[in-house]
Coordinates of N, CA and C in Angstrom, one line a residue:
M18 N -0.7 -20.3 -11.0 CA -1.0 -18.8 -11.0 C 0.1 -18.0 -10.3
K19 N 0.6 -17.0 -11.0 CA 1.6 -16.1 -10.4 C 0.9 -14.9 -9.9
V20 N 1.3 -14.5 -8.7 CA 0.7 -13.4 -8.0 C 1.8 -12.3 -7.8
L21 N 1.6 -11.1 -8.2 CA 2.5 -10.0 -8.0 C 2.0 -9.1 -6.9
V22 N 2.9 -8.8 -5.9 CA 2.5 -8.0 -4.8 C 3.4 -6.8 -4.6
P23 N 2.9 -5.6 -4.9 CA 3.8 -4.4 -4.7 C 3.7 -4.1 -3.2
V24 N 4.9 -3.8 -2.7 CA 5.0 -3.4 -1.2 C 5.8 -2.0 -1.1
K25 N 5.4 -1.2 -0.2 CA 6.0 0.1 0.0 C 6.6 0.3 1.3
R26 N 7.8 0.9 1.3 CA 8.5 1.2 2.6 C 8.0 2.6 3.1
V27 N 7.4 2.6 4.3 CA 6.8 3.8 4.9 C 7.3 4.0 6.3
V28 N 7.0 5.2 6.8 CA 7.3 5.4 8.3 C 6.4 4.5 9.1
D29 N 6.9 3.8 10.1 CA 6.1 2.9 10.8 C 4.9 3.6 11.4
Y30 N 3.8 2.8 11.5 CA 2.5 3.4 11.9 C 2.5 3.8 13.4
N31 N 3.5 3.3 14.1 CA 3.5 3.7 15.6 C 4.3 5.0 15.8
V32 N 5.0 5.5 14.7 CA 5.8 6.6 14.9 C 5.0 7.9 14.7
K33 N 5.3 8.9 15.5 CA 4.6 10.2 15.3 C 5.4 11.0 14.3
V34 N 4.8 11.3 13.2 CA 5.5 12.0 12.1 C 5.8 13.4 12.4
R35 N 6.9 13.9 12.0 CA 7.3 15.3 12.2 C 7.6 15.9 10.9
V36 N 7.2 17.2 10.8 CA 7.5 18.0 9.5 C 8.9 18.6 9.6
K37 N 9.6 18.6 8.5 CA 11.0 19.2 8.5 C 10.8 20.7 8.8
S38 N 11.9 21.3 9.4 CA 11.9 22.7 9.8 C 11.7 23.6 8.6
D39 N 12.2 23.2 7.4 CA 12.1 24.0 6.2 C 10.8 23.8 5.5
Q40 N 9.9 22.9 6.0 CA 8.6 22.6 5.5 C 8.6 22.0 4.1
T41 N 9.7 21.3 3.7 CA 9.8 20.7 2.4 C 9.3 19.2 2.4
G42 N 9.0 18.7 3.6 CA 8.5 17.3 3.6 C 8.5 16.8 5.1
V43 N 8.4 15.5 5.2 CA 8.4 14.8 6.5 C 9.8 14.3 6.8
D44 N 10.1 14.5 8.1 CA 11.5 14.1 8.5 C 11.5 12.6 8.7
I45 N 12.3 11.9 7.9 CA 12.5 10.4 8.1 C 13.9 10.0 8.5
A46 N 14.7 11.0 8.9 CA 16.0 10.7 9.4 C 15.9 10.0 10.8
N47 N 16.6 8.9 10.9 CA 16.6 8.1 12.2 C 15.2 7.7 12.6
V48 N 14.3 7.5 11.7 CA 12.9 7.1 12.0 C 12.7 5.6 11.6
K49 N 12.0 4.9 12.4 CA 11.7 3.5 12.1 C 10.8 3.4 10.9
M50 N 11.3 2.6 9.9 CA 10.5 2.4 8.7 C 10.0 0.9 8.6
S51 N 8.9 0.7 8.0 CA 8.4 -0.7 7.9 C 7.5 -0.8 6.7
M52 N 7.0 -2.0 6.4 CA 6.1 -2.2 5.3 C 4.8 -1.6 5.5
N53 N 4.2 -1.0 4.5 CA 2.9 -0.4 4.6 C 1.9 -1.5 5.1
P54 N 1.1 -1.2 6.1 CA 0.2 -2.2 6.7 C -0.7 -2.9 5.7
F55 N -1.3 -2.1 4.7 CA -2.2 -2.6 3.7 C -1.4 -3.6 2.8
D56 N -0.2 -3.3 2.5 CA 0.6 -4.1 1.6 C 0.9 -5.5 2.4
E57 N 1.1 -5.4 3.7 CA 1.4 -6.6 4.5 C 0.2 -7.5 4.4
I58 N -1.0 -6.9 4.4 CA -2.2 -7.7 4.3 C -2.3 -8.4 2.9
A59 N -1.8 -7.6 1.9 CA -1.8 -8.2 0.5 C -0.9 -9.4 0.4
V60 N 0.3 -9.2 1.0 CA 1.3 -10.4 1.0 C 0.7 -11.6 1.7
E61 N 0.1 -11.3 2.9 CA -0.5 -12.4 3.6 C -1.6 -13.1 2.8
E62 N -2.4 -12.4 2.1 CA -3.5 -13.0 1.2 C -2.9 -13.8 0.1
A63 N -1.8 -13.3 -0.5 CA -1.1 -14.1 -1.5 C -0.6 -15.4 -1.0
V64 N 0.0 -15.4 0.2 CA 0.5 -16.6 0.8 C -0.6 -17.6 1.1
R65 N -1.7 -17.0 1.6 CA -2.9 -17.9 1.9 C -3.4 -18.6 0.6
L66 N -3.4 -17.8 -0.5 CA -3.8 -18.4 -1.8 C -2.9 -19.5 -2.3
K67 N -1.6 -19.3 -2.0 CA -0.6 -20.3 -2.3 C -0.8 -21.6 -1.5
E68 N -1.0 -21.3 -0.2 CA -1.2 -22.5 0.7 C -2.5 -23.3 0.4
A69 N -3.5 -22.6 -0.2 CA -4.7 -23.2 -0.6 C -4.6 -23.9 -2.0
G70 N -3.5 -23.7 -2.6 CA -3.3 -24.3 -3.9 C -3.7 -23.5 -5.1
A71 N -4.2 -22.2 -4.8 CA -4.7 -21.4 -5.9 C -3.6 -20.6 -6.6
A72 N -2.4 -20.4 -5.9 CA -1.3 -19.7 -6.5 C -0.1 -20.6 -6.5
T73 N 0.8 -20.4 -7.4 CA 2.0 -21.2 -7.5 C 3.3 -20.4 -7.2
E74 N 3.3 -19.1 -7.5 CA 4.4 -18.3 -7.2 C 4.0 -16.9 -6.8
I75 N 4.7 -16.3 -5.8 CA 4.5 -15.0 -5.3 C 5.7 -14.1 -5.5
V76 N 5.5 -13.0 -6.2 CA 6.6 -12.1 -6.5 C 6.4 -10.8 -5.8
A77 N 7.2 -10.4 -4.9 CA 7.1 -9.1 -4.2 C 7.9 -8.0 -5.0
V78 N 7.3 -6.9 -5.1 CA 7.9 -5.8 -5.8 C 7.9 -4.5 -5.0
S79 N 9.0 -3.8 -5.0 CA 9.1 -2.5 -4.3 C 9.8 -1.5 -5.2
C80 N 9.4 -0.2 -5.1 CA 10.0 0.8 -5.9 C 10.5 1.9 -4.9
G81 N 11.8 2.3 -5.0 CA 12.3 3.3 -4.1 C 13.8 3.1 -3.9
V82 N 14.2 3.6 -2.7 CA 15.7 3.6 -2.4 C 16.2 2.2 -2.1
A83 N 17.5 2.1 -1.9 CA 18.1 0.8 -1.7 C 17.6 0.1 -0.4
Q84 N 17.2 0.9 0.6 CA 16.7 0.3 1.9 C 15.4 -0.4 1.7
C85 N 14.8 -0.3 0.6 CA 13.5 -1.0 0.3 C 13.8 -2.5 0.3
Q86 N 15.1 -2.9 0.2 CA 15.4 -4.3 0.2 C 14.9 -5.0 1.5
E87 N 15.0 -4.2 2.6 CA 14.6 -4.7 3.9 C 13.1 -5.0 3.9
T88 N 12.3 -4.2 3.3 CA 10.9 -4.4 3.1 C 10.6 -5.6 2.3
L89 N 11.3 -5.8 1.2 CA 11.2 -7.0 0.4 C 11.6 -8.3 1.1
R90 N 12.6 -8.2 2.0 CA 13.0 -9.4 2.8 C 11.9 -9.7 3.8
T91 N 11.2 -8.7 4.3 CA 10.1 -9.0 5.2 C 9.0 -9.7 4.4
A92 N 8.7 -9.3 3.2 CA 7.7 -9.9 2.4 C 8.1 -11.4 2.1
M93 N 9.3 -11.6 1.8 CA 9.8 -13.0 1.6 C 9.7 -13.8 2.9
A94 N 9.9 -13.2 4.0 CA 9.8 -13.9 5.3 C 8.4 -14.3 5.6
I95 N 7.4 -13.5 5.1 CA 6.0 -13.8 5.2 C 5.7 -15.0 4.3
G96 N 6.3 -15.0 3.1 CA 6.1 -16.2 2.3 C 6.2 -15.9 0.8
A97 N 6.6 -14.7 0.4 CA 6.9 -14.5 -1.1 C 8.1 -15.3 -1.5
D98 N 8.1 -15.8 -2.8 CA 9.1 -16.6 -3.3 C 10.4 -15.9 -3.8
R99 N 10.2 -14.7 -4.4 CA 11.3 -13.9 -4.8 C 10.8 -12.4 -4.8
A100 N 11.8 -11.6 -5.1 CA 11.5 -10.1 -5.0 C 12.2 -9.4 -6.1
I101 N 11.6 -8.2 -6.5 CA 12.2 -7.3 -7.4 C 12.2 -5.9 -6.8
L102 N 13.4 -5.3 -6.8 CA 13.5 -3.9 -6.4 C 13.8 -3.0 -7.6
V103 N 12.9 -2.0 -7.9 CA 13.2 -1.0 -8.9 C 13.7 0.2 -8.1
E104 N 15.0 0.3 -8.2 CA 15.7 1.3 -7.3 C 15.8 2.7 -7.9
S105 N 15.4 3.6 -7.2 CA 15.4 5.0 -7.6 C 15.4 6.0 -6.4
D106 N 16.3 7.0 -6.5 CA 16.4 8.0 -5.4 C 15.4 9.1 -5.6
A107 N 14.7 9.1 -6.8 CA 13.8 10.2 -7.1 C 12.5 10.0 -6.3
E108 N 11.8 11.1 -6.1 CA 10.5 11.0 -5.5 C 9.5 10.3 -6.4
L109 N 9.0 9.1 -6.0 CA 8.1 8.3 -6.9 C 6.7 8.6 -6.5
Q110 N 6.0 9.2 -7.4 CA 4.6 9.5 -7.2 C 3.7 8.3 -7.8
P111 N 2.4 8.3 -7.4 CA 1.6 7.1 -7.8 C 1.6 6.8 -9.3
L112 N 1.6 7.8 -10.2 CA 1.6 7.5 -11.6 C 2.9 6.9 -12.0
A113 N 4.1 7.3 -11.5 CA 5.3 6.7 -11.8 C 5.4 5.3 -11.4
V114 N 4.9 5.0 -10.2 CA 4.9 3.7 -9.6 C 4.0 2.8 -10.5
A115 N 2.8 3.3 -10.9 CA 1.9 2.5 -11.7 C 2.6 2.2 -13.1
K116 N 3.3 3.1 -13.6 CA 4.0 2.8 -14.9 C 5.1 1.8 -14.7
I117 N 5.8 1.8 -13.6 CA 6.8 0.8 -13.4 C 6.2 -0.5 -13.2
L118 N 5.1 -0.6 -12.4 CA 4.4 -1.9 -12.2 C 3.8 -2.4 -13.5
K119 N 3.3 -1.5 -14.4 CA 2.8 -1.9 -15.7 C 3.8 -2.6 -16.5
A120 N 5.1 -2.0 -16.5 CA 6.2 -2.6 -17.2 C 6.5 -4.0 -16.7
L121 N 6.5 -4.1 -15.3 CA 6.7 -5.4 -14.7 C 5.6 -6.4 -15.0
V122 N 4.4 -6.0 -15.0 CA 3.3 -6.9 -15.4 C 3.5 -7.4 -16.8
D123 N 3.9 -6.5 -17.7 CA 4.1 -7.0 -19.1 C 5.3 -8.0 -19.1
K124 N 6.2 -7.9 -18.2 CA 7.4 -8.8 -18.2 C 7.1 -10.1 -17.5
E125 N 6.4 -10.0 -16.3 CA 6.2 -11.2 -15.5 C 4.9 -12.0 -15.8
K126 N 4.0 -11.3 -16.5 CA 2.7 -11.9 -16.8 C 2.0 -12.6 -15.6
P127 N 1.8 -11.8 -14.5 CA 1.0 -12.4 -13.4 C -0.5 -12.5 -13.7
S128 N -1.1 -13.5 -13.0 CA -2.6 -13.6 -13.2 C -3.3 -12.7 -12.2
L129 N -2.6 -12.3 -11.1 CA -3.2 -11.5 -10.1 C -2.2 -10.5 -9.5
I130 N -2.6 -9.3 -9.4 CA -1.8 -8.3 -8.7 C -2.5 -7.8 -7.5
L131 N -2.0 -8.1 -6.3 CA -2.6 -7.8 -5.0 C -1.9 -6.6 -4.5
C132 N -2.6 -5.5 -4.3 CA -2.0 -4.3 -3.7 C -2.7 -3.9 -2.4
G133 N -2.1 -3.1 -1.6 CA -2.8 -2.5 -0.5 C -3.6 -1.4 -1.1
K134 N -4.8 -1.1 -0.5 CA -5.7 -0.1 -1.1 C -5.0 1.3 -1.1
Q135 N -4.1 1.6 -0.1 CA -3.5 2.9 -0.1 C -2.2 2.8 0.8
A136 N -1.3 3.7 0.7 CA -0.2 3.8 1.6 C -0.5 4.8 2.7
I137 N 0.0 4.5 3.9 CA -0.3 5.3 5.1 C 0.5 6.6 5.1
D138 N 1.5 6.8 4.2 CA 2.2 8.1 4.2 C 1.5 9.1 3.4
D139 N 1.1 8.8 2.1 CA 0.5 9.9 1.3 C -1.0 9.7 1.2
D140 N -1.5 8.5 1.6 CA -3.0 8.2 1.5 C -3.6 8.5 0.2
A141 N -2.8 8.3 -0.9 CA -3.2 8.7 -2.2 C -4.3 7.7 -2.8
N142 N -4.2 6.4 -2.5 CA -5.2 5.5 -3.0 C -5.4 5.6 -4.5
Q143 N -4.3 5.6 -5.3 CA -4.3 5.8 -6.7 C -3.6 4.7 -7.5
T144 N -2.5 4.1 -6.9 CA -1.6 3.3 -7.7 C -2.3 2.1 -8.3
G145 N -3.1 1.4 -7.5 CA -3.8 0.2 -8.0 C -4.7 0.5 -9.2
Q146 N -5.5 1.6 -9.0 CA -6.5 1.9 -10.1 C -5.7 2.4 -11.3
M147 N -4.6 3.2 -11.2 CA -3.9 3.6 -12.3 C -3.2 2.4 -13.1
L148 N -2.7 1.5 -12.3 CA -2.1 0.3 -12.9 C -3.2 -0.5 -13.7
A149 N -4.4 -0.7 -13.2 CA -5.4 -1.4 -13.9 C -5.8 -0.7 -15.2
A150 N -5.8 0.7 -15.2 CA -6.1 1.4 -16.4 C -5.0 1.3 -17.4
L151 N -3.7 1.5 -16.9 CA -2.6 1.4 -17.9 C -2.4 0.0 -18.5
A152 N -2.6 -1.0 -17.7 CA -2.5 -2.4 -18.2 C -3.7 -3.0 -18.8
D153 N -4.8 -2.2 -18.8 CA -6.1 -2.6 -19.3 C -6.6 -4.0 -18.6
L154 N -6.6 -4.0 -17.3 CA -6.9 -5.2 -16.5 C -8.2 -4.9 -15.8
S155 N -8.9 -6.0 -15.4 CA -10.0 -5.9 -14.5 C -9.5 -5.4 -13.2
Q156 N -10.4 -4.8 -12.4 CA -10.0 -4.4 -11.0 C -11.1 -4.5 -10.0
A157 N -10.7 -4.8 -8.8 CA -11.6 -4.7 -7.6 C -10.9 -4.0 -6.5
T158 N -11.5 -3.0 -6.0 CA -10.9 -2.2 -4.9 C -11.6 -2.3 -3.6
F159 N -10.8 -2.0 -2.5 CA -11.3 -2.1 -1.1 C -11.9 -3.4 -0.8
V160 N -11.1 -4.5 -1.2 CA -11.7 -5.8 -1.0 C -11.5 -6.4 0.4
S161 N -12.5 -6.9 1.0 CA -12.5 -7.4 2.3 C -12.7 -9.0 2.3
K162 N -13.0 -9.6 1.2 CA -13.1 -11.0 1.1 C -12.8 -11.4 -0.4
L163 N -12.0 -12.4 -0.6 CA -11.5 -12.8 -1.9 C -11.5 -14.3 -2.1
K164 N -12.1 -14.7 -3.3 CA -12.0 -16.1 -3.7 C -11.6 -16.2 -5.1
I165 N -10.7 -17.2 -5.4 CA -10.2 -17.4 -6.8 C -10.6 -18.8 -7.2
A166 N -11.3 -18.8 -8.4 CA -11.7 -20.1 -8.9 C -12.0 -20.0 -10.4
D167 N -11.6 -21.0 -11.2 CA -12.0 -21.1 -12.6 C -11.6 -19.8 -13.4
G168 N -10.5 -19.3 -13.1 CA -10.0 -18.1 -13.9 C -10.7 -16.8 -13.6
A169 N -11.4 -16.8 -12.4 CA -12.1 -15.6 -12.0 C -11.9 -15.3 -10.6
A170 N -12.1 -14.1 -10.2 CA -12.0 -13.7 -8.7 C -13.4 -13.2 -8.3
T171 N -13.8 -13.7 -7.2 CA -15.1 -13.2 -6.6 C -14.6 -12.3 -5.4
A172 N -14.9 -11.0 -5.4 CA -14.5 -10.1 -4.4 C -15.6 -9.4 -3.7
T173 N -15.6 -9.4 -2.4 CA -16.5 -8.6 -1.6 C -15.8 -7.3 -1.2
R174 N -16.3 -6.2 -1.7 CA -15.7 -4.9 -1.4 C -16.5 -4.0 -0.6
E175 N -15.8 -3.1 0.2 CA -16.5 -2.2 1.1 C -16.8 -0.9 0.4
V176 N -18.1 -0.6 0.3 CA -18.6 0.7 -0.3 C -19.3 1.5 0.7
D177 N -19.7 2.7 0.4 CA -20.3 3.6 1.3 C -21.6 3.0 1.9
G178 N -22.4 2.3 1.0 CA -23.6 1.7 1.5 C -23.6 0.4 2.2
G179 N -22.4 -0.2 2.3 CA -22.2 -1.5 2.9 C -21.2 -2.3 2.2
L180 N -21.7 -3.5 1.7 CA -20.8 -4.5 1.0 C -21.3 -4.8 -0.4
E181 N -20.4 -4.9 -1.3 CA -20.8 -5.2 -2.7 C -19.9 -6.4 -3.1
T182 N -20.5 -7.4 -3.7 CA -19.8 -8.6 -4.2 C -19.8 -8.6 -5.7
I183 N -18.6 -8.7 -6.3 CA -18.5 -8.6 -7.8 C -17.6 -9.8 -8.2
S184 N -17.7 -10.2 -9.5 CA -16.9 -11.2 -10.1 C -16.1 -10.6 -11.2
I185 N -14.8 -10.8 -11.2 CA -13.9 -10.2 -12.3 C -13.1 -11.3 -12.9
K186 N -12.8 -11.2 -14.2 CA -11.9 -12.2 -14.9 C -10.4 -11.9 -14.6
L187 N -9.7 -13.0 -14.5 CA -8.2 -12.8 -14.3 C -7.6 -12.7 -15.7
P188 N -6.5 -12.0 -15.9 CA -5.7 -11.3 -14.9 C -6.4 -10.0 -14.4
A189 N -6.1 -9.7 -13.1 CA -6.8 -8.6 -12.5 C -6.0 -7.9 -11.5
V190 N -6.4 -6.7 -11.1 CA -5.7 -5.9 -10.0 C -6.7 -5.9 -8.9
V191 N -6.3 -6.3 -7.7 CA -7.1 -6.3 -6.5 C -6.4 -5.4 -5.4
T192 N -7.1 -4.4 -4.9 CA -6.6 -3.6 -3.8 C -7.3 -4.0 -2.5
V193 N -6.6 -4.3 -1.5 CA -7.1 -5.0 -0.3 C -7.4 -4.0 0.9
D194 N -8.4 -4.3 1.7 CA -8.8 -3.5 2.8 C -8.3 -4.2 4.1
L195 N -8.4 -3.5 5.2 CA -8.0 -4.0 6.5 C -8.6 -5.3 6.9
R196 N -9.9 -5.5 6.6 CA -10.7 -6.6 7.1 C -10.5 -7.9 6.3
L197 N -9.6 -7.9 5.3 CA -9.4 -9.1 4.5 C -8.8 -10.2 5.3
N198 N -7.8 -9.9 6.1 CA -7.1 -10.9 7.0 C -6.2 -10.2 8.0
E199 N -5.6 -11.1 8.9 CA -4.7 -10.6 9.8 C -3.3 -11.2 9.5
P200 N -2.3 -10.4 9.1 CA -1.0 -10.9 8.8 C -0.4 -11.8 9.9
R201 N 0.3 -12.8 9.5 CA 0.9 -13.7 10.4 C 2.2 -13.1 11.1
Y202 N 2.6 -13.6 12.2 CA 3.8 -13.2 12.9 C 5.0 -13.8 12.1
V203 N 6.0 -13.0 11.8 CA 7.1 -13.4 11.0 C 8.1 -14.1 12.0
T204 N 8.4 -15.3 11.8 CA 9.3 -16.1 12.7 C 10.8 -15.9 12.3
L205 N 11.7 -16.1 13.3 CA 13.1 -16.0 13.0 C 13.6 -17.0 11.9
P206 N 13.2 -18.3 11.9 CA 13.6 -19.2 10.9 C 13.2 -18.7 9.5
N207 N 12.0 -18.1 9.4 CA 11.6 -17.6 8.1 C 12.3 -16.3 7.7
I208 N 12.7 -15.5 8.6 CA 13.6 -14.4 8.4 C 14.9 -14.8 7.8
M209 N 15.5 -15.9 8.4 CA 16.8 -16.4 7.9 C 16.6 -17.0 6.5
K210 N 15.5 -17.7 6.2 CA 15.3 -18.3 4.9 C 15.1 -17.2 3.9
A211 N 14.5 -16.1 4.3 CA 14.3 -15.0 3.3 C 15.6 -14.4 2.8
K212 N 16.7 -14.5 3.6 CA 18.0 -13.9 3.2 C 18.5 -14.7 2.0
K213 N 18.1 -15.9 1.8 CA 18.6 -16.7 0.7 C 17.7 -16.7 -0.5
K214 N 16.6 -16.1 -0.4 CA 15.7 -16.0 -1.6 C 16.2 -15.0 -2.6
P215 N 15.9 -15.2 -3.8 CA 16.5 -14.2 -4.9 C 15.8 -12.9 -4.8
L216 N 16.6 -11.8 -4.9 CA 16.2 -10.4 -5.0 C 16.9 -9.8 -6.1
Q217 N 16.1 -9.4 -7.1 CA 16.6 -8.8 -8.3 C 16.5 -7.3 -8.2
T218 N 17.5 -6.6 -8.6 CA 17.5 -5.1 -8.6 C 17.6 -4.5 -10.0
M219 N 16.8 -3.5 -10.3 CA 16.9 -2.9 -11.6 C 16.6 -1.4 -11.4
K220 N 16.7 -0.6 -12.5 CA 16.4 0.8 -12.5 C 15.1 1.0 -13.3
P221 N 14.4 2.2 -13.1 CA 13.3 2.5 -13.9 C 13.6 2.6 -15.4
A222 N 14.8 3.0 -15.7 CA 15.3 3.1 -17.1 C 15.3 1.8 -17.8
D223 N 15.6 0.7 -17.0 CA 15.7 -0.6 -17.5 C 14.3 -1.1 -18.0
L224 N 13.3 -0.5 -17.5 CA 11.9 -0.8 -17.9 C 11.3 0.2 -18.8
G225 N 12.1 1.2 -19.2 CA 11.7 2.2 -20.1 C 10.7 3.2 -19.5
V226 N 10.9 3.5 -18.2 CA 10.0 4.4 -17.5 C 10.7 5.6 -17.0
D227 N 10.2 6.8 -17.2 CA 10.7 8.0 -16.6 C 10.0 8.3 -15.3
P228 N 10.7 8.2 -14.2 CA 10.0 8.4 -12.9 C 9.9 9.9 -12.4
A229 N 10.2 10.8 -13.3 CA 10.2 12.2 -12.9 C 8.8 12.6 -12.3
P230 N 8.8 13.4 -11.2 CA 7.5 13.8 -10.6 C 6.7 14.7 -11.5
R231 N 5.4 14.5 -11.5 CA 4.5 15.4 -12.3 C 3.9 16.4 -11.4
I232 N 3.9 16.2 -10.1 CA 3.3 17.2 -9.2 C 4.4 17.7 -8.2
K233 N 4.4 19.0 -8.0 CA 5.4 19.7 -7.2 C 4.8 20.0 -5.8
T234 N 5.5 19.6 -4.7 CA 5.0 19.9 -3.4 C 5.5 21.3 -3.0
L235 N 4.6 22.2 -2.7 CA 5.0 23.5 -2.4 C 5.4 23.7 -0.9
K236 N 4.6 23.1 0.0 CA 4.9 23.2 1.4 C 4.2 22.1 2.2
V237 N 4.8 21.6 3.2 CA 4.2 20.6 4.1 C 4.1 21.3 5.5
T238 N 3.0 21.2 6.1 CA 2.8 21.8 7.4 C 2.0 20.9 8.3
D239 N 2.2 21.1 9.6 CA 1.5 20.3 10.6 C 0.0 20.8 10.6
P240 N -0.9 19.9 10.9 CA -2.3 20.3 11.0 C -2.5 21.3 12.2
P241 N -3.4 22.2 12.1 CA -3.6 23.1 13.2 C -4.0 22.4 14.5
A242 N -3.4 22.9 15.6 CA -3.7 22.3 16.9 C -5.2 22.4 17.3
R243 N -5.7 21.4 17.9 CA -7.1 21.4 18.2 C -7.3 22.2 19.5
K244 N -8.4 23.0 19.5 CA -8.7 23.8 20.6 C -9.4 23.0 21.7
A245 N -9.2 23.4 22.9 CA -9.9 22.7 24.0 C -11.4 22.8 23.9
G246 N -12.1 21.7 24.3 CA -13.5 21.7 24.2 C -14.1 22.4 25.4
V247 N -15.4 22.7 25.4 CA -16.1 23.3 26.5 C -17.3 22.4 26.8
K248 N -17.8 22.5 28.1 CA -19.0 21.8 28.5 C -20.1 22.8 28.5
V249 N -21.3 22.3 28.1 CA -22.5 23.1 28.0 C -23.5 22.5 29.0
P250 N -24.3 23.4 29.6 CA -25.3 22.9 30.6 C -26.5 22.2 30.0
D251 N -26.9 22.6 28.8 CA -28.1 22.0 28.2 C -28.0 22.0 26.7
V252 N -29.0 21.4 26.0 CA -29.1 21.3 24.6 C -29.2 22.7 23.9
A253 N -30.0 23.5 24.6 CA -30.3 24.8 24.0 C -29.0 25.6 23.9
T254 N -28.2 25.6 24.9 CA -26.9 26.3 24.8 C -26.0 25.7 23.7
L255 N -26.0 24.4 23.6 CA -25.2 23.7 22.6 C -25.6 24.2 21.2
V256 N -27.0 24.2 20.9 CA -27.5 24.6 19.6 C -27.1 26.1 19.4
A257 N -27.2 26.9 20.4 CA -26.8 28.3 20.3 C -25.4 28.5 19.9
K258 N -24.5 27.7 20.5 CA -23.1 27.8 20.2 C -22.8 27.4 18.8
L259 N -23.4 26.3 18.4 CA -23.2 25.8 17.0 C -23.7 26.8 16.0
K260 N -24.8 27.5 16.3 CA -25.4 28.4 15.4 C -24.6 29.7 15.4
N261 N -24.3 30.3 16.5 CA -23.7 31.6 16.6 C -22.2 31.7 16.6
E262 N -21.5 30.7 17.2 CA -20.1 30.7 17.3 C -19.4 29.8 16.2
A263 N -19.8 28.6 16.1 CA -19.3 27.7 15.1 C -19.8 27.9 13.7
K264 N -21.1 28.5 13.7 CA -21.8 28.8 12.5 C -21.8 27.6 11.5
C265 N -22.1 26.4 12.1 CA -22.2 25.2 11.3 C -23.7 24.7 11.1
I266 N -24.6 25.5 11.8 CA -26.0 25.2 11.5 C -26.8 26.5 11.3

């Protein structure tokens, strides 16, 4: 079974993001970048499936600038066998990425596509679902437990009311949640081995995809600063403030 794992290069989760002075976007100059944490969980799960004998090959894919090669090398250091970079300097929105991944699915014929449920930069939570729709594949989202057997996947997914367990036929798209696993520590020997693993580079045009943005960003601003809280002597005062000042009850 071949597993395809899309990974995204994002601003590291420990970095405090800053908005550009002209409000055109987020400042990423001289900022630490890393693999999207949800995608790292997806790579780890793919490696665990291979270690358990359920998967035979893991292919990591990234779409974006040339520096995404570093992210793919990290995926290969975790355990991916090879990588594909679809290089583009254009702003890649979820629909464009889904179309690129659909073209790669048609080419690579994986039995399972493991994605992070969302990226921590745009929080769109769209690419996996769009890919499943475009490729006409089964899908399971927000998965916190996954088992593969007999050409099917049993997935426990997190929903508003608790947990839901479903069974889907392969090939399928699975988007993973935080509680699925804890990614392993990447060792130096594996980082060195990753440098020798194959990394293929192509352009969106090679796949017949136009990555032009469909949505235009008008302005990016910082969220409003939170006001200092106040202490109240009793419940009656609290209710009065909520009713008369906050006007939320």
